[in-house]
PDB file of C-alpha atoms in Angstrom:
ATOM      1  CA  MET A  75       1.469  16.468   3.936  1.00 92.00           C
ATOM      2  CA  ILE A  76      -0.762  15.026   6.660  1.00 95.00           C
ATOM      3  CA  LYS A  77      -2.270  11.636   7.406  1.00 96.00           C
ATOM      4  CA  VAL A  78      -5.945  11.252   8.234  1.00 97.00           C
ATOM      5  CA  LYS A  79      -7.244   8.042   9.803  1.00 98.00           C
ATOM      6  CA  VAL A  80      -9.912   6.353   7.686  1.00 97.00           C
ATOM      7  CA  GLU A  81     -12.645   4.171   9.169  1.00 95.00           C
ATOM      8  CA  GLU A  82     -13.407   0.805   7.590  1.00 93.00           C
ATOM      9  CA  GLN A  83     -16.643   1.967   5.964  1.00 95.00           C
ATOM     10  CA  ASP A  84     -14.620   4.551   3.982  1.00 96.00           C
ATOM     11  CA  TYR A  85     -11.670   2.374   2.828  1.00 96.00           C
ATOM     12  CA  GLU A  86     -13.219   1.649  -0.558  1.00 96.00           C
ATOM     13  CA  LYS A  87     -13.981   5.317  -1.229  1.00 97.00           C
ATOM     14  CA  VAL A  88     -10.322   6.258  -0.649  1.00 97.00           C
ATOM     15  CA  LEU A  89      -9.027   3.336  -2.717  1.00 96.00           C
ATOM     16  CA  LYS A  90     -11.377   4.180  -5.572  1.00 96.00           C
ATOM     17  CA  GLU A  91     -10.313   7.818  -5.621  1.00 96.00           C
ATOM     18  CA  CYS A  92      -6.648   6.793  -5.714  1.00 96.00           C
ATOM     19  CA  TRP A  93      -7.017   4.062  -8.318  1.00 94.00           C
ATOM     20  CA  GLU A  94      -9.800   5.082 -10.703  1.00 94.00           C
ATOM     21  CA  ASN A  95      -7.354   6.849 -13.057  1.00 94.00           C
ATOM     22  CA  ASP A  96      -4.370   4.564 -12.474  1.00 91.00           C
ATOM     23  CA  GLU A  97      -4.286   2.698 -15.779  1.00 92.00           C
ATOM     24  CA  LYS A  98      -0.957   0.967 -15.104  1.00 91.00           C
ATOM     25  CA  LEU A  99      -2.076  -0.393 -11.751  1.00 88.00           C
ATOM     26  CA  LEU A 100      -5.397  -1.538 -13.201  1.00 88.00           C
ATOM     27  CA  LYS A 101      -3.790  -3.173 -16.254  1.00 90.00           C
ATOM     28  CA  LYS A 102      -0.434  -4.474 -14.968  1.00 86.00           C
ATOM     29  CA  TRP A 103       0.544  -4.135 -11.312  1.00 81.00           C
ATOM     30  CA  HIS A 104      -2.397  -5.168  -9.108  1.00 84.00           C
ATOM     31  CA  ILE A 105      -3.049  -8.848  -8.437  1.00 83.00           C
ATOM     32  CA  SER A 106      -6.461  -8.404 -10.107  1.00 84.00           C
ATOM     33  CA  SER A 107      -5.097  -6.334 -12.992  1.00 81.00           C
ATOM     34  CA  GLY A 108      -6.908  -6.630 -16.284  1.00 86.00           C
ATOM     35  CA  LYS A 109     -10.256  -7.244 -14.573  1.00 91.00           C
ATOM     36  CA  GLY A 110     -11.296  -3.630 -14.063  1.00 89.00           C
ATOM     37  CA  LEU A 111     -11.573  -1.227 -11.151  1.00 91.00           C
ATOM     38  CA  ASP A 112     -14.485  -3.027  -9.479  1.00 93.00           C
ATOM     39  CA  GLU A 113     -12.571  -6.309  -9.249  1.00 92.00           C
ATOM     40  CA  VAL A 114      -9.403  -4.567  -8.024  1.00 91.00           C
ATOM     41  CA  LEU A 115     -11.433  -2.834  -5.315  1.00 93.00           C
ATOM     42  CA  LYS A 116     -13.223  -6.058  -4.368  1.00 94.00           C
ATOM     43  CA  ASN A 117      -9.956  -7.979  -4.050  1.00 89.00           C
ATOM     44  CA  THR A 118      -8.302  -5.291  -1.937  1.00 92.00           C
ATOM     45  CA  MET A 119     -11.346  -4.785   0.268  1.00 93.00           C
ATOM     46  CA  GLU A 120     -11.454  -8.533   0.973  1.00 91.00           C
ATOM     47  CA  THR A 121      -7.822  -8.393   2.059  1.00 89.00           C
ATOM     48  CA  LEU A 122      -8.289  -5.320   4.235  1.00 91.00           C
ATOM     49  CA  THR A 123     -11.498  -6.452   5.891  1.00 90.00           C
ATOM     50  CA  GLU A 124     -10.896 -10.200   6.171  1.00 86.00           C
ATOM     51  CA  ASP A 125      -7.133 -10.779   6.335  1.00 85.00           C
ATOM     52  CA  THR A 126      -5.852  -7.989   8.577  1.00 86.00           C
ATOM     53  CA  ASP A 127      -5.416  -8.025  12.336  1.00 86.00           C
ATOM     54  CA  LYS A 128      -8.412  -5.966  13.454  1.00 84.00           C
ATOM     55  CA  THR A 129      -6.753  -5.138  16.769  1.00 89.00           C
ATOM     56  CA  THR A 130      -3.713  -3.465  15.182  1.00 93.00           C
ATOM     57  CA  PHE A 131      -4.694  -2.465  11.608  1.00 95.00           C
ATOM     58  CA  ASN A 132      -4.896   1.244  10.804  1.00 96.00           C
ATOM     59  CA  PHE A 133      -5.652   2.819   7.431  1.00 97.00           C
ATOM     60  CA  TYR A 134      -4.832   6.406   6.484  1.00 98.00           C
ATOM     61  CA  LYS A 135      -5.289   8.727   3.567  1.00 98.00           C
ATOM     62  CA  ILE A 136      -2.450  11.148   2.940  1.00 97.00           C
ATOM     63  CA  LYS A 137      -3.437  14.677   2.047  1.00 96.00           C
ATOM     64  CA  ASP A 138      -1.668  17.774   0.830  1.00 92.00           C
ATOM     65  CA  GLY A 139      -4.105  20.616   1.274  1.00 92.00           C
ATOM     66  CA  ASN A 140      -7.411  19.392  -0.181  1.00 92.00           C
ATOM     67  CA  ASN A 141      -5.758  16.782  -2.412  1.00 93.00           C
ATOM     68  CA  ILE A 142      -5.612  13.131  -1.498  1.00 96.00           C
ATOM     69  CA  ILE A 143      -2.087  12.064  -2.452  1.00 96.00           C
ATOM     70  CA  GLY A 144      -2.452   8.410  -1.536  1.00 97.00           C
ATOM     71  CA  PHE A 145      -3.037   5.968   1.313  1.00 97.00           C
ATOM     72  CA  PHE A 146      -1.373   3.357   3.454  1.00 97.00           C
ATOM     73  CA  GLY A 147      -2.365   0.746   5.980  1.00 96.00           C
ATOM     74  CA  HIS A 148      -0.296  -1.035   8.598  1.00 96.00           C
ATOM     75  CA  GLU A 149      -0.662  -3.636  11.319  1.00 95.00           C
ATOM     76  CA  ILE A 150       1.341  -5.964  13.524  1.00 93.00           C
ATOM     77  CA  TYR A 151       1.962  -9.194  11.584  1.00 90.00           C
ATOM     78  CA  MET A 152       4.012 -12.064  12.957  1.00 86.00           C
ATOM     79  CA  LYS A 153       4.904  -9.847  15.945  1.00 89.00           C
ATOM     80  CA  GLU A 154       6.467  -7.075  13.869  1.00 91.00           C
ATOM     81  CA  PRO A 155       5.302  -3.853  12.198  1.00 94.00           C
ATOM     82  CA  PHE A 156       3.925  -4.569   8.751  1.00 94.00           C
ATOM     83  CA  LEU A 157       3.087  -2.227   5.860  1.00 96.00           C
ATOM     84  CA  THR A 158      -0.086  -3.918   4.640  1.00 94.00           C
ATOM     85  CA  THR A 159      -0.998  -1.668   1.725  1.00 94.00           C
ATOM     86  CA  PHE A 160      -0.002   1.637   0.165  1.00 95.00           C
ATOM     87  CA  GLY A 161      -0.544   3.672  -2.959  1.00 95.00           C
ATOM     88  CA  VAL A 162       0.203   7.068  -4.431  1.00 96.00           C
ATOM     89  CA  LYS A 163      -2.081   8.576  -7.056  1.00 96.00           C
ATOM     90  CA  PRO A 164      -0.387   8.670 -10.487  1.00 95.00           C
ATOM     91  CA  GLU A 165      -0.414  12.458 -10.746  1.00 96.00           C
ATOM     92  CA  PHE A 166       1.532  12.714  -7.462  1.00 95.00           C
ATOM     93  CA  ARG A 167       4.319  10.197  -8.156  1.00 93.00           C
ATOM     94  CA  SER A 168       7.179  12.679  -8.349  1.00 94.00           C
ATOM     95  CA  ASP A 169      10.294  11.747  -6.367  1.00 93.00           C
ATOM     96  CA  ASP A 170       9.764  14.662  -3.980  1.00 94.00           C
ATOM     97  CA  ILE A 171       6.181  13.706  -3.141  1.00 94.00           C
ATOM     98  CA  LYS A 172       7.033   9.996  -2.839  1.00 94.00           C
ATOM     99  CA  ASP A 173       9.875  10.887  -0.441  1.00 94.00           C
ATOM    100  CA  LYS A 174       7.472  12.893   1.731  1.00 95.00           C
ATOM    101  CA  PHE A 175       4.896  10.099   1.521  1.00 95.00           C
ATOM    102  CA  PHE A 176       7.477   7.548   2.684  1.00 95.00           C
ATOM    103  CA  LYS A 177       8.453   9.847   5.568  1.00 95.00           C
ATOM    104  CA  VAL A 178       4.830   9.873   6.742  1.00 96.00           C
ATOM    105  CA  ILE A 179       4.851   6.063   6.690  1.00 96.00           C
ATOM    106  CA  THR A 180       8.096   5.771   8.675  1.00 95.00           C
ATOM    107  CA  ASN A 181       7.010   8.478  11.122  1.00 95.00           C
ATOM    108  CA  THR A 182       3.932   6.334  11.773  1.00 96.00           C
ATOM    109  CA  ILE A 183       5.257   2.775  11.895  1.00 95.00           C
ATOM    110  CA  GLY A 184       8.982   3.312  12.454  1.00 93.00           C
ATOM    111  CA  ASN A 185      11.996   2.326  10.384  1.00 91.00           C
ATOM    112  CA  ASP A 186      11.896  -1.415  11.094  1.00 93.00           C
ATOM    113  CA  PHE A 187       9.049  -3.130   9.261  1.00 95.00           C
ATOM    114  CA  ALA A 188       8.204  -5.672   6.603  1.00 94.00           C
ATOM    115  CA  THR A 189       5.855  -5.789   3.639  1.00 94.00           C
ATOM    116  CA  PHE A 190       4.731  -8.242   0.974  1.00 92.00           C
ATOM    117  CA  LEU A 191       4.215  -7.231  -2.649  1.00 92.00           C
ATOM    118  CA  TYR A 192       3.175  -9.216  -5.679  1.00 90.00           C
ATOM    119  CA  SER A 193       6.221  -9.692  -7.898  1.00 90.00           C
ATOM    120  CA  LYS A 194       4.410  -8.130 -10.854  1.00 90.00           C
ATOM    121  CA  ASN A 195       4.349  -4.766  -9.033  1.00 92.00           C
ATOM    122  CA  THR A 196       7.932  -3.975 -10.028  1.00 91.00           C
ATOM    123  CA  PRO A 197       7.624  -0.163  -9.707  1.00 92.00           C
ATOM    124  CA  ALA A 198       6.641  -0.444  -6.033  1.00 93.00           C
ATOM    125  CA  ILE A 199       9.323  -3.063  -5.350  1.00 94.00           C
ATOM    126  CA  HIS A 200      12.028  -0.930  -6.972  1.00 93.00           C
ATOM    127  CA  TRP A 201      10.867   2.167  -5.087  1.00 93.00           C
ATOM    128  CA  LEU A 202      10.974   0.398  -1.719  1.00 94.00           C
ATOM    129  CA  ILE A 203      14.419  -1.042  -2.453  1.00 93.00           C
ATOM    130  CA  LYS A 204      15.568   2.477  -3.351  1.00 93.00           C
ATOM    131  CA  LYS A 205      14.219   3.593   0.038  1.00 92.00           C
ATOM    132  CA  GLY A 206      16.300   0.931   1.806  1.00 90.00           C
ATOM    133  CA  ALA A 207      14.260  -2.270   1.711  1.00 92.00           C
ATOM    134  CA  VAL A 208      16.009  -5.609   1.471  1.00 89.00           C
ATOM    135  CA  LEU A 209      14.487  -8.445  -0.539  1.00 87.00           C
ATOM    136  CA  LYS A 210      14.228 -11.321   1.948  1.00 88.00           C
ATOM    137  CA  GLU A 211      12.389 -14.028   0.047  1.00 83.00           C
ATOM    138  CA  SER A 212      10.116 -14.875  -2.820  1.00 87.00           C
ATOM    139  CA  LEU A 213       7.241 -17.294  -2.355  1.00 83.00           C
ATOM    140  CA  VAL A 214       4.030 -18.383  -4.021  1.00 84.00           C
ATOM    141  CA  VAL A 215       0.746 -17.464  -2.349  1.00 78.00           C
ATOM    142  CA  GLU A 216      -2.482 -18.714  -3.900  1.00 76.00           C
ATOM    143  CA  GLY A 217      -0.697 -19.260  -7.217  1.00 81.00           C
ATOM    144  CA  GLU A 218       0.941 -15.818  -7.365  1.00 79.00           C
ATOM    145  CA  GLU A 219       4.574 -14.945  -6.716  1.00 86.00           C
ATOM    146  CA  VAL A 220       5.051 -12.623  -3.752  1.00 87.00           C
ATOM    147  CA  VAL A 221       8.190 -10.996  -2.388  1.00 89.00           C
ATOM    148  CA  ARG A 222       8.883 -10.113   1.227  1.00 91.00           C
ATOM    149  CA  LEU A 223      10.805  -6.897   1.779  1.00 92.00           C
ATOM    150  CA  THR A 224      12.143  -5.706   5.106  1.00 91.00           C
ATOM    151  CA  PHE A 225      13.439  -2.424   6.465  1.00 91.00           C
ATOM    152  CA  LYS A 226      15.895  -2.511   9.354  1.00 83.00           C
ATOM    153  CA  ASN A 227      17.332   0.908  10.147  1.00 64.00           C
TER     154      ASN A 227
END
């Protein structure tokens, strides 16, 4: 499994490939769920292009051979490493592949970082807690409940 840096003009292409067949994400887990792929992509692209720290944000696709397994993005937020976004394509969500995917993330940003997830994305929250995350707080952002998870190893 390798990571490949993605330039901003290609973020949407990677996201679309990872999400176009992800019915659960599109219908339940994403903040724009129920509104279709185009709206999910639009919402995420706005976050990645308008709300990230341009000086520290990096976005990667994760590949295994010719297959894109997923993606992640990270930045420095509030003076600490921050996992901004991540996703694994549905057909690659076995425990073994997710473990390798997480290892690529920690090899890139270290073992001490934070992330925010919308509370409705329970599979991702449970997975990160299983990987060692601690639930630090729950808050409301723009009318949606968000949880902050931290890793301190």
